[in-house]
mmCIF file of C-alpha atoms in Angstrom:
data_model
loop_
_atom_site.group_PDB
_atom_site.id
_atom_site.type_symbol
_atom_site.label_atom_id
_atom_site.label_comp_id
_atom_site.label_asym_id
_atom_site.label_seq_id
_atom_site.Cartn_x
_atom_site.Cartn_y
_atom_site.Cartn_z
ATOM 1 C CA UNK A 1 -20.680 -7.401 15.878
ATOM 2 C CA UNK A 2 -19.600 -5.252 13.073
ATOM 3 C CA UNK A 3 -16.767 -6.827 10.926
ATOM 4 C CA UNK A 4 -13.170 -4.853 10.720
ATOM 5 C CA UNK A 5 -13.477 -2.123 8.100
ATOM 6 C CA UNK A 6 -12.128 -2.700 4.708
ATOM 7 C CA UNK A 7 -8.796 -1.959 3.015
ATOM 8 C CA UNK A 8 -9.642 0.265 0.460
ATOM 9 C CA UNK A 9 -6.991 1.669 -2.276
ATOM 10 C CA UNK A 10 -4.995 4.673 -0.875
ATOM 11 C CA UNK A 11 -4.575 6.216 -4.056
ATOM 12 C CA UNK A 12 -6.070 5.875 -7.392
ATOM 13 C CA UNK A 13 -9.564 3.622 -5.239
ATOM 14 C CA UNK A 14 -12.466 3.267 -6.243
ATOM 15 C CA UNK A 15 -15.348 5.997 -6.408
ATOM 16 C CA UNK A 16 -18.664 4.726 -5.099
ATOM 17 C CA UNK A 17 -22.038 5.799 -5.609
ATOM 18 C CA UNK A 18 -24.863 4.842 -3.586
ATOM 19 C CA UNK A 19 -28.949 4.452 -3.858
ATOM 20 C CA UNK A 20 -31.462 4.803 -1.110
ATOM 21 C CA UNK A 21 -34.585 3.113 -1.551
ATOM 22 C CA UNK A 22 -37.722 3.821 -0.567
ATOM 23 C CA UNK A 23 -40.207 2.383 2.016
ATOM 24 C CA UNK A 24 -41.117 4.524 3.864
ATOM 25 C CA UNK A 25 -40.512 4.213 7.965
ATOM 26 C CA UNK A 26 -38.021 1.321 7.143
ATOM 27 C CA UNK A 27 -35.599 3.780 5.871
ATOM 28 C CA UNK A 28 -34.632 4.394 8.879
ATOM 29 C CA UNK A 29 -31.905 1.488 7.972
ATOM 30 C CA UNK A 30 -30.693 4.162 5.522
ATOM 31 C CA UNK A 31 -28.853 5.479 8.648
ATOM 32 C CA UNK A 32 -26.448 2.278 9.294
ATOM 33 C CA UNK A 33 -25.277 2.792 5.509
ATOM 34 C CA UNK A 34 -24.461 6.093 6.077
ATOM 35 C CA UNK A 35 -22.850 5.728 9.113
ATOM 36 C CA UNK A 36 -20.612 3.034 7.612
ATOM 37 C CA UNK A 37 -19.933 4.777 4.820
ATOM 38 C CA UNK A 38 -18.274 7.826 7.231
ATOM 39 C CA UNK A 39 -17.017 5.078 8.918
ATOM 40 C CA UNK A 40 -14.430 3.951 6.113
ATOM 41 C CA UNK A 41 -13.546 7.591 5.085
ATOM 42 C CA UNK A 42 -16.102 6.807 2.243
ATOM 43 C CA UNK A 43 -17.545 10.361 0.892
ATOM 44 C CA UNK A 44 -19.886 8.801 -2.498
ATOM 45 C CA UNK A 45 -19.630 11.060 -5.931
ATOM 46 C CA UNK A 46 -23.675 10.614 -6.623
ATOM 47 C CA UNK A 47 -26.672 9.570 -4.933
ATOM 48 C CA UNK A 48 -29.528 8.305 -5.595
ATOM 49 C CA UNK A 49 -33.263 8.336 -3.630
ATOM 50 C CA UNK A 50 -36.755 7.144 -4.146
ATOM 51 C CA UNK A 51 -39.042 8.186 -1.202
ATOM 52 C CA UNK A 52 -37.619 7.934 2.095
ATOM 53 C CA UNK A 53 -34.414 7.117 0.189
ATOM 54 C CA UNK A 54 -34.623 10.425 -1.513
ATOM 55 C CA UNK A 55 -34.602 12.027 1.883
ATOM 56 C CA UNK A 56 -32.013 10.442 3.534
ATOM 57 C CA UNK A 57 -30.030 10.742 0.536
ATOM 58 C CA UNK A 58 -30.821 14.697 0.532
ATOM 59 C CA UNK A 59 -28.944 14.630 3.885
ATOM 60 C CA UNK A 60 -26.139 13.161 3.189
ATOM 61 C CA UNK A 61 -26.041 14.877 -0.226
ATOM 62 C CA UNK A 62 -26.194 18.222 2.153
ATOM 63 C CA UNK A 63 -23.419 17.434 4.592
ATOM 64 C CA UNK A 64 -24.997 15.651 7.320
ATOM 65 C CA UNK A 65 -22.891 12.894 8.648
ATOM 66 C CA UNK A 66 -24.768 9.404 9.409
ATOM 67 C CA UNK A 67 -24.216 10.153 13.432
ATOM 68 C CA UNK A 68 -26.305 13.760 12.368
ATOM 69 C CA UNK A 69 -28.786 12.545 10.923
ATOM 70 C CA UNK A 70 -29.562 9.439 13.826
ATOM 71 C CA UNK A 71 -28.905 12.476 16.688
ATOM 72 C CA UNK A 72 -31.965 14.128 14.885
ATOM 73 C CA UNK A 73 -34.040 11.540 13.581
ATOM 74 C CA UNK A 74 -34.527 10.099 17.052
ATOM 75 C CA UNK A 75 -34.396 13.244 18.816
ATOM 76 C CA UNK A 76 -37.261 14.077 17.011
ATOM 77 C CA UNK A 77 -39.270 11.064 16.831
ATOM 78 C CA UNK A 78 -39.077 10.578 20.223
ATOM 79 C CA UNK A 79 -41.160 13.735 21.228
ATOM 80 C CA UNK A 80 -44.192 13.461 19.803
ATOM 81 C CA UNK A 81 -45.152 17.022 20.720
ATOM 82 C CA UNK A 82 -42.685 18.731 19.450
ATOM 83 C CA UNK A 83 -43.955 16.573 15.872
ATOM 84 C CA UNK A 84 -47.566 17.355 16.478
ATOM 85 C CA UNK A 85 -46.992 20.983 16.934
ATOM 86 C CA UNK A 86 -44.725 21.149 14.310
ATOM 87 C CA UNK A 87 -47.501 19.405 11.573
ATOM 88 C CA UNK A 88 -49.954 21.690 13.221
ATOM 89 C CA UNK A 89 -48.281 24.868 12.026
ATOM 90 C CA UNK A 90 -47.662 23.060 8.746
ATOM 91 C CA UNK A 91 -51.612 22.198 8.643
ATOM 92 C CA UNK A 92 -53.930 23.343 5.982
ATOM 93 C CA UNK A 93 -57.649 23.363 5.298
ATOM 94 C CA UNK A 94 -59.098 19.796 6.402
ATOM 95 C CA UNK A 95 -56.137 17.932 6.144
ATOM 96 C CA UNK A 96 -55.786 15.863 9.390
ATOM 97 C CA UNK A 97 -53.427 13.819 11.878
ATOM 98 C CA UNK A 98 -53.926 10.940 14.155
ATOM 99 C CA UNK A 99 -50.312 10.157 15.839
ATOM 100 C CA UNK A 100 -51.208 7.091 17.633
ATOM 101 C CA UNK A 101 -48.777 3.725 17.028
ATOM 102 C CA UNK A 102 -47.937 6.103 13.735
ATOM 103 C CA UNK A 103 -48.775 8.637 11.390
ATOM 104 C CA UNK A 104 -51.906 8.823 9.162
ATOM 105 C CA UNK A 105 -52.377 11.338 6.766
ATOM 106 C CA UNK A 106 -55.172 12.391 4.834
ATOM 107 C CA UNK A 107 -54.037 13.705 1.015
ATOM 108 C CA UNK A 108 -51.529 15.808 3.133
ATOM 109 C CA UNK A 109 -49.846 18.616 2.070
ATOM 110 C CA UNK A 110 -46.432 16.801 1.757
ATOM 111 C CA UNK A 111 -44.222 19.465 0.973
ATOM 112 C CA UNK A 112 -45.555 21.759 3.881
ATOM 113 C CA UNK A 113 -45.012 18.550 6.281
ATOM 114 C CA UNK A 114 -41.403 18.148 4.884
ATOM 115 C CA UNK A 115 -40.269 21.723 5.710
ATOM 116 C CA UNK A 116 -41.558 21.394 8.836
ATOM 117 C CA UNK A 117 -39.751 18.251 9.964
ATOM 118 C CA UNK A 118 -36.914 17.917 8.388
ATOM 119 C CA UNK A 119 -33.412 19.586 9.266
ATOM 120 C CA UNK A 120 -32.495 23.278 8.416
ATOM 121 C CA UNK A 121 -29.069 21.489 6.953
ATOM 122 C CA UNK A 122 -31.151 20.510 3.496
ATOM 123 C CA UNK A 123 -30.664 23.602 1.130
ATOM 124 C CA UNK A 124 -33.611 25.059 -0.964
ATOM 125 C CA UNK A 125 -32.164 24.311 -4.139
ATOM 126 C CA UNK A 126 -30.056 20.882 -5.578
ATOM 127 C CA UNK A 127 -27.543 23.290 -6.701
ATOM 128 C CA UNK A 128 -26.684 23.826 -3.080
ATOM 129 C CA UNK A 129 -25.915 20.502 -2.055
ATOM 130 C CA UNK A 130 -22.452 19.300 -1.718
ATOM 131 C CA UNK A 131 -22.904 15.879 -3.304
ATOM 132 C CA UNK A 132 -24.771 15.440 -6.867
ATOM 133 C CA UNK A 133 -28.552 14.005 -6.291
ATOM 134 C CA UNK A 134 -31.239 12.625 -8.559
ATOM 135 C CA UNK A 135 -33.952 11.900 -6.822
ATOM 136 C CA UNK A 136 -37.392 9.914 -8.685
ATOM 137 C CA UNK A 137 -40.535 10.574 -8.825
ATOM 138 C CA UNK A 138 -43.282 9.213 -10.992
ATOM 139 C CA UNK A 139 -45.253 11.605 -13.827
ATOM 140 C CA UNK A 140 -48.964 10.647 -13.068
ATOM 141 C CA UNK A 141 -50.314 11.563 -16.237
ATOM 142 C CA UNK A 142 -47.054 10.951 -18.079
ATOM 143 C CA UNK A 143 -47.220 7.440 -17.214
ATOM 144 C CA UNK A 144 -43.440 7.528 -16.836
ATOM 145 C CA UNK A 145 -40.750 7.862 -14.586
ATOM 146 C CA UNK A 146 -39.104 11.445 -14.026
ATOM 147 C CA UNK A 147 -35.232 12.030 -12.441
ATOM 148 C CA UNK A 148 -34.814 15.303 -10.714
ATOM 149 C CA UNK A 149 -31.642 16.832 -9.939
ATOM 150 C CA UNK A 150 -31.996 20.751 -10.195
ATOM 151 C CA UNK A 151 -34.159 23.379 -8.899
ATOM 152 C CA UNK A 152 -36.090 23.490 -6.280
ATOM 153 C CA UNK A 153 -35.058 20.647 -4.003
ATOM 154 C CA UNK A 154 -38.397 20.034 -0.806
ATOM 155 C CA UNK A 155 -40.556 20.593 -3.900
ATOM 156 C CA UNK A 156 -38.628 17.373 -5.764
ATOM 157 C CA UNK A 157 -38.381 15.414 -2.252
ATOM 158 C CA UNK A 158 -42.172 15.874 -2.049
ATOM 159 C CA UNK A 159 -43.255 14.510 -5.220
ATOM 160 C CA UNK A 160 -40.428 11.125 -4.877
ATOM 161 C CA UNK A 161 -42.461 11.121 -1.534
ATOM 162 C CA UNK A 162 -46.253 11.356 -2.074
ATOM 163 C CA UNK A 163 -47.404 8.095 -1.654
ATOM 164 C CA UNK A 164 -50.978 8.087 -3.184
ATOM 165 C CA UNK A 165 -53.636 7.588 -1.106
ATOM 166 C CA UNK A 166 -51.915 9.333 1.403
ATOM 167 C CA UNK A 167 -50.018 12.420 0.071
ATOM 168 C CA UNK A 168 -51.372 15.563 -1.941
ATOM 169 C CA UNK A 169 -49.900 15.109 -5.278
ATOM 170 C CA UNK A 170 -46.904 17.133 -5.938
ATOM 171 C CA UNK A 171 -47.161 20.316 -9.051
ATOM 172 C CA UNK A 172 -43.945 20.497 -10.408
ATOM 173 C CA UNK A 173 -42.447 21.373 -13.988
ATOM 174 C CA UNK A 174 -45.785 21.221 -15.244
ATOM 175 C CA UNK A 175 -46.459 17.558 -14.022
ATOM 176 C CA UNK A 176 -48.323 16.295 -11.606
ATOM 177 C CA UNK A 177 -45.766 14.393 -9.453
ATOM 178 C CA UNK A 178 -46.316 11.067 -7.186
ATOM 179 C CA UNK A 179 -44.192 8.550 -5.516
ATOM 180 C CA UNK A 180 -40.736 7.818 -7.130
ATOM 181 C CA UNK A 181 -41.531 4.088 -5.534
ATOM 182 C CA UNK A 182 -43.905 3.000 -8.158
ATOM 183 C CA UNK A 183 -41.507 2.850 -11.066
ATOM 184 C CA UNK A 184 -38.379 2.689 -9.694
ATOM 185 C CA UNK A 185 -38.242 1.756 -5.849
ATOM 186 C CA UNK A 186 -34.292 1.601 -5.769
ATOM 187 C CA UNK A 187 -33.313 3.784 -8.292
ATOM 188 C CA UNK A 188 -29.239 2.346 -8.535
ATOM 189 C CA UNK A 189 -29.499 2.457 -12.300
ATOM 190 C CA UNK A 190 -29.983 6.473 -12.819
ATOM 191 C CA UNK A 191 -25.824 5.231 -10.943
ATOM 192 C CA UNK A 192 -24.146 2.781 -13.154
ATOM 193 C CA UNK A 193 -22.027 5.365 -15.272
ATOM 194 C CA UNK A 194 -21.236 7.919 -12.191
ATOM 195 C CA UNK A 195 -19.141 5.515 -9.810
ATOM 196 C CA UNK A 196 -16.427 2.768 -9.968
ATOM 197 C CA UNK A 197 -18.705 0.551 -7.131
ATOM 198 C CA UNK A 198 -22.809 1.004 -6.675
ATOM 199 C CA UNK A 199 -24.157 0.342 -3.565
ATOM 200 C CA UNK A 200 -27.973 0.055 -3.040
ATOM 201 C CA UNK A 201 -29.971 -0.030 -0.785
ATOM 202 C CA UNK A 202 -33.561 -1.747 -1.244
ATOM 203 C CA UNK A 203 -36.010 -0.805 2.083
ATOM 204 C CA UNK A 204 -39.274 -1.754 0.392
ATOM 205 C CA UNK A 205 -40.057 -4.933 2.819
ATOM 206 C CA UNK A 206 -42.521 -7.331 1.908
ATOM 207 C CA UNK A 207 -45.703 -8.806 3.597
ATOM 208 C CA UNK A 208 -45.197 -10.796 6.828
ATOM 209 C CA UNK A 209 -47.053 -12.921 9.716
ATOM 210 C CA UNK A 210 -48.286 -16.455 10.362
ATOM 211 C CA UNK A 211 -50.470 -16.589 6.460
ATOM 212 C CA UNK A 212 -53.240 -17.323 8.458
ATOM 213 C CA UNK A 213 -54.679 -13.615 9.686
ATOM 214 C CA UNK A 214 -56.830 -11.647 6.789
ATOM 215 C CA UNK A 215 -54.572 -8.855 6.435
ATOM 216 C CA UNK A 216 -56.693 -5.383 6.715
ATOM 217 C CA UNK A 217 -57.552 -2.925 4.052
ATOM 218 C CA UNK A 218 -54.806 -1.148 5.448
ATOM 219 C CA UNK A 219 -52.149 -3.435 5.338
ATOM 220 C CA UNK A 220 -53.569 -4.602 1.685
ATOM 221 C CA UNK A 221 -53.047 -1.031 0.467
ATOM 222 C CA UNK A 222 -49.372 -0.547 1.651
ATOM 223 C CA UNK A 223 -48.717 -4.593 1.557
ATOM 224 C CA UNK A 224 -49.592 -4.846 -2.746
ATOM 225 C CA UNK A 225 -47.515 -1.709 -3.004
ATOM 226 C CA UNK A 226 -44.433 -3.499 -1.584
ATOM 227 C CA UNK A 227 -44.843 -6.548 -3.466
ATOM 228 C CA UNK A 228 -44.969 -4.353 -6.324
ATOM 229 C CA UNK A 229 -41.747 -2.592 -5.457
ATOM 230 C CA UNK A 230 -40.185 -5.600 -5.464
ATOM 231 C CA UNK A 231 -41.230 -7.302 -8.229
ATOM 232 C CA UNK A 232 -39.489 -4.003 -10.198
ATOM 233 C CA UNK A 233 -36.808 -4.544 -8.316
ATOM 234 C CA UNK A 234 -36.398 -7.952 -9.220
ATOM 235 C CA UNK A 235 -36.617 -7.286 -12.804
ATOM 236 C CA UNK A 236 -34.509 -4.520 -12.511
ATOM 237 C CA UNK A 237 -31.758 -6.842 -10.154
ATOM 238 C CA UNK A 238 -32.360 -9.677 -13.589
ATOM 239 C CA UNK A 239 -30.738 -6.963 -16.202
ATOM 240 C CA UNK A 240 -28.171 -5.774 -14.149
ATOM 241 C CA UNK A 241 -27.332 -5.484 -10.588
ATOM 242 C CA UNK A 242 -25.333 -2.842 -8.615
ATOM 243 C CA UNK A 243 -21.787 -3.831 -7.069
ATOM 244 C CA UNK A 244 -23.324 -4.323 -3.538
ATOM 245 C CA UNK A 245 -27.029 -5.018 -3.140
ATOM 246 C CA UNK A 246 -28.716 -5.071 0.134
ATOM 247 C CA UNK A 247 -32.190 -5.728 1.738
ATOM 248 C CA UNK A 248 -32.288 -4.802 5.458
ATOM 249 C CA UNK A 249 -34.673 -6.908 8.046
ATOM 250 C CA UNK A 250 -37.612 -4.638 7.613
ATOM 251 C CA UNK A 251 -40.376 -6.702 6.283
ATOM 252 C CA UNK A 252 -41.690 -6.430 10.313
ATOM 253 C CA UNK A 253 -41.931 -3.260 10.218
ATOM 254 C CA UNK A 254 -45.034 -0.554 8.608
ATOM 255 C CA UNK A 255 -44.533 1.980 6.590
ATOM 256 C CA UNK A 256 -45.744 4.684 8.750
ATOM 257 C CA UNK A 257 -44.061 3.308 12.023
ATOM 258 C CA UNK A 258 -41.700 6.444 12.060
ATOM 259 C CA UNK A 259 -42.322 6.527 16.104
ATOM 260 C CA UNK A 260 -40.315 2.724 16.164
ATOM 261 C CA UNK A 261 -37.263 3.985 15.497
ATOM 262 C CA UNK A 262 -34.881 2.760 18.080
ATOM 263 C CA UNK A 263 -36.779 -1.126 17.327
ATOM 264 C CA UNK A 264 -36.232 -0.631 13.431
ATOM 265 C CA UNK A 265 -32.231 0.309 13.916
ATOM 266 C CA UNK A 266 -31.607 -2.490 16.412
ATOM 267 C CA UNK A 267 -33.349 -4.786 14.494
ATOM 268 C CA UNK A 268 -31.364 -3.853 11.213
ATOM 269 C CA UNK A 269 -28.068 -3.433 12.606
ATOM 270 C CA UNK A 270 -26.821 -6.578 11.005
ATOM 271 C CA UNK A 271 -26.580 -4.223 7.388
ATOM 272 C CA UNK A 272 -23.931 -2.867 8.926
ATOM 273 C CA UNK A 273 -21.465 -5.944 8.791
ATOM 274 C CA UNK A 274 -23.181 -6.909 5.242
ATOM 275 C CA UNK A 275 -22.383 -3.389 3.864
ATOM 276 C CA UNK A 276 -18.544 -3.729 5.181
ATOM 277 C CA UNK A 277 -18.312 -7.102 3.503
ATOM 278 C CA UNK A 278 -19.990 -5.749 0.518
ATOM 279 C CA UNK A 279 -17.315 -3.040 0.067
ATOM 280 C CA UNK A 280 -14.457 -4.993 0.893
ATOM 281 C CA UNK A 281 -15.609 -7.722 -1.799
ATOM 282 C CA UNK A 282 -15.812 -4.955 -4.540
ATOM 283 C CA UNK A 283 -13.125 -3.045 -3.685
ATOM 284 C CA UNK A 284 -11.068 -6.503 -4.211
ATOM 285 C CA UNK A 285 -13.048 -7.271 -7.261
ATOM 286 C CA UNK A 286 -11.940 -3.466 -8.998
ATOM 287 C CA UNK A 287 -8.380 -3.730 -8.010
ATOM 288 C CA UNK A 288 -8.388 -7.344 -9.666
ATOM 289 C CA UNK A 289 -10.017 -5.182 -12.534
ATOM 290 C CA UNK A 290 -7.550 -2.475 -12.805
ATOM 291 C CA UNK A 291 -4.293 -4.971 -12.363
ATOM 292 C CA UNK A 292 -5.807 -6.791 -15.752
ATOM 293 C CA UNK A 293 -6.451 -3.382 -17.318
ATOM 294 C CA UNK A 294 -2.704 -2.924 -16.558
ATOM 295 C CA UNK A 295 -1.635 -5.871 -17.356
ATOM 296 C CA UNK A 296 -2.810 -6.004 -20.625
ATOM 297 C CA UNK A 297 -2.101 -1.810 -21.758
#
């Protein structure tokens, strides 16, 4: 059961800024933060995204409350028509789809795929949005990480989104753009100096099952990719860590299992008591803050 919400200062609170991770289908979990986070009259002054995380972030950066985006995200991924016709129109050249137990892509034209699924609430541009985003991506030939928060905004989902392997690179700026994942899977950092509290979200997952199957090529390609999202994480968590940090029961899920949607939300639910808990620990922790502050002025 979901715990009582939190007290939070009526006047003078806390501002909170939050980070979406990426990991593909398991960011569906993004949707119990954001749903809390209406929940408690909680409206964040920045966001942050990587991936899937940088999607779900553009939606809530755009207005949607968490109840929109769930009413669309499983209105949609429950018709699997309406999905293949939509990718169909979206199709170019030889790029293909299989929609069996999930999606797989081959070097897809992400951005095309985006407009086509994704709700006519996200604006074109960041400069439309009604909450500040930055949104990661990684410069392939750069060798570095790259924070976008103006201009063209599918364009800059795209690239945080193009897992390799999978995904058509992204063009943008001059750069060739792939997934924000690889150097920064949860980017709360690019958050520290915008927001009294950082929440964050991590959705990366790692490998799971008995230790005794050979996992598939498959599974090795997506599997080494989450260990190495959270081995940055890690790191990252070792410098400094965001107010509230939390990792969702995900690890049994794939990244492209988009069609398990209703499975992934019921079994993450339990976020949604840890994120209330979370918030009602740091809100206490900054009003201990701010009576020393005042204390000592």
């Amino acid at each position: 059961m979901d715990r009582p919400p939190p007290s939070l200062p009526a006047a003078g609170g806390p501002t909170f800024a939050v980070a979406f991770g990426g990991g593909g289908a398991r960011g569906l979990a993004h949707i119990h933060v954001i749903e809390i986070l209406d929940e408690l009259g909680i409206r964040p002054v920045a966001i942050s995204g990587s991936s899937i995380g940088a999607i779900m972030g553009a939606g809530m950066a755009a207005g949607m409350s968490g109840s929109d985006i769930r009413a669309y995200a499983t209105g949609l991924l429950s018709n699997r028509a309406e999905i293949v016709r939509r990718i169909w129109q979206a199709r170019r050249g030889g790029n293909g789809l299989i929609a069996g137990a999930g999606f797989r892509f081959t070097q897809f034209d992400i951005e095309r795929l985006l407009r086509a699924l994704l709700p006519q609430q996200l604006p074109e541009r960041f400069a439309d949005l009604q909450i500040p985003l930055r949104v990661t991506a990684t410069d392939y030939y750069g060798h570095r990480l790259v924070v976008q928060e103006q201009g063209d905004l599918y364009s800059a989902l795209a690239a945080s989104a193009a897992i390799p392997g999978l995904f058509r690179p992204i063009r943008r700026d001059g750069r060739i753009l792939i997934d924000g994942g690889i150097y920064n899977p949860v980017p709360y950092d690019h958050l520290l100096d915008r927001a009294d509290i950082v929440i964050a979200i991590d959705v990366a997952g790692a490998p799971s099952g008995s230790g005794i199957r050979m996992p598939t090529s498959f599974d090795l390609m997506f599997g080494t990719s989450q260990l190495m999202m959270q081995s940055i994480t890690n790191n990252m968590l070792a410098l400094r860590r965001p107010d509230i940090f939390l990792r969702p029961k995900v690890s049994g899920f794939r990244v492209l299992d988009f069609f398990k949607i209703d499975t992934i939300l019921k079994e993450c639910a339990s976020i949604r008591g840890e994120l209330k808990q979370g918030i009602e620990e740091a809100v206490e922790a900054f009003s201990r803050r701010r009576a020393i502050a005042a204390a000592t002025a």
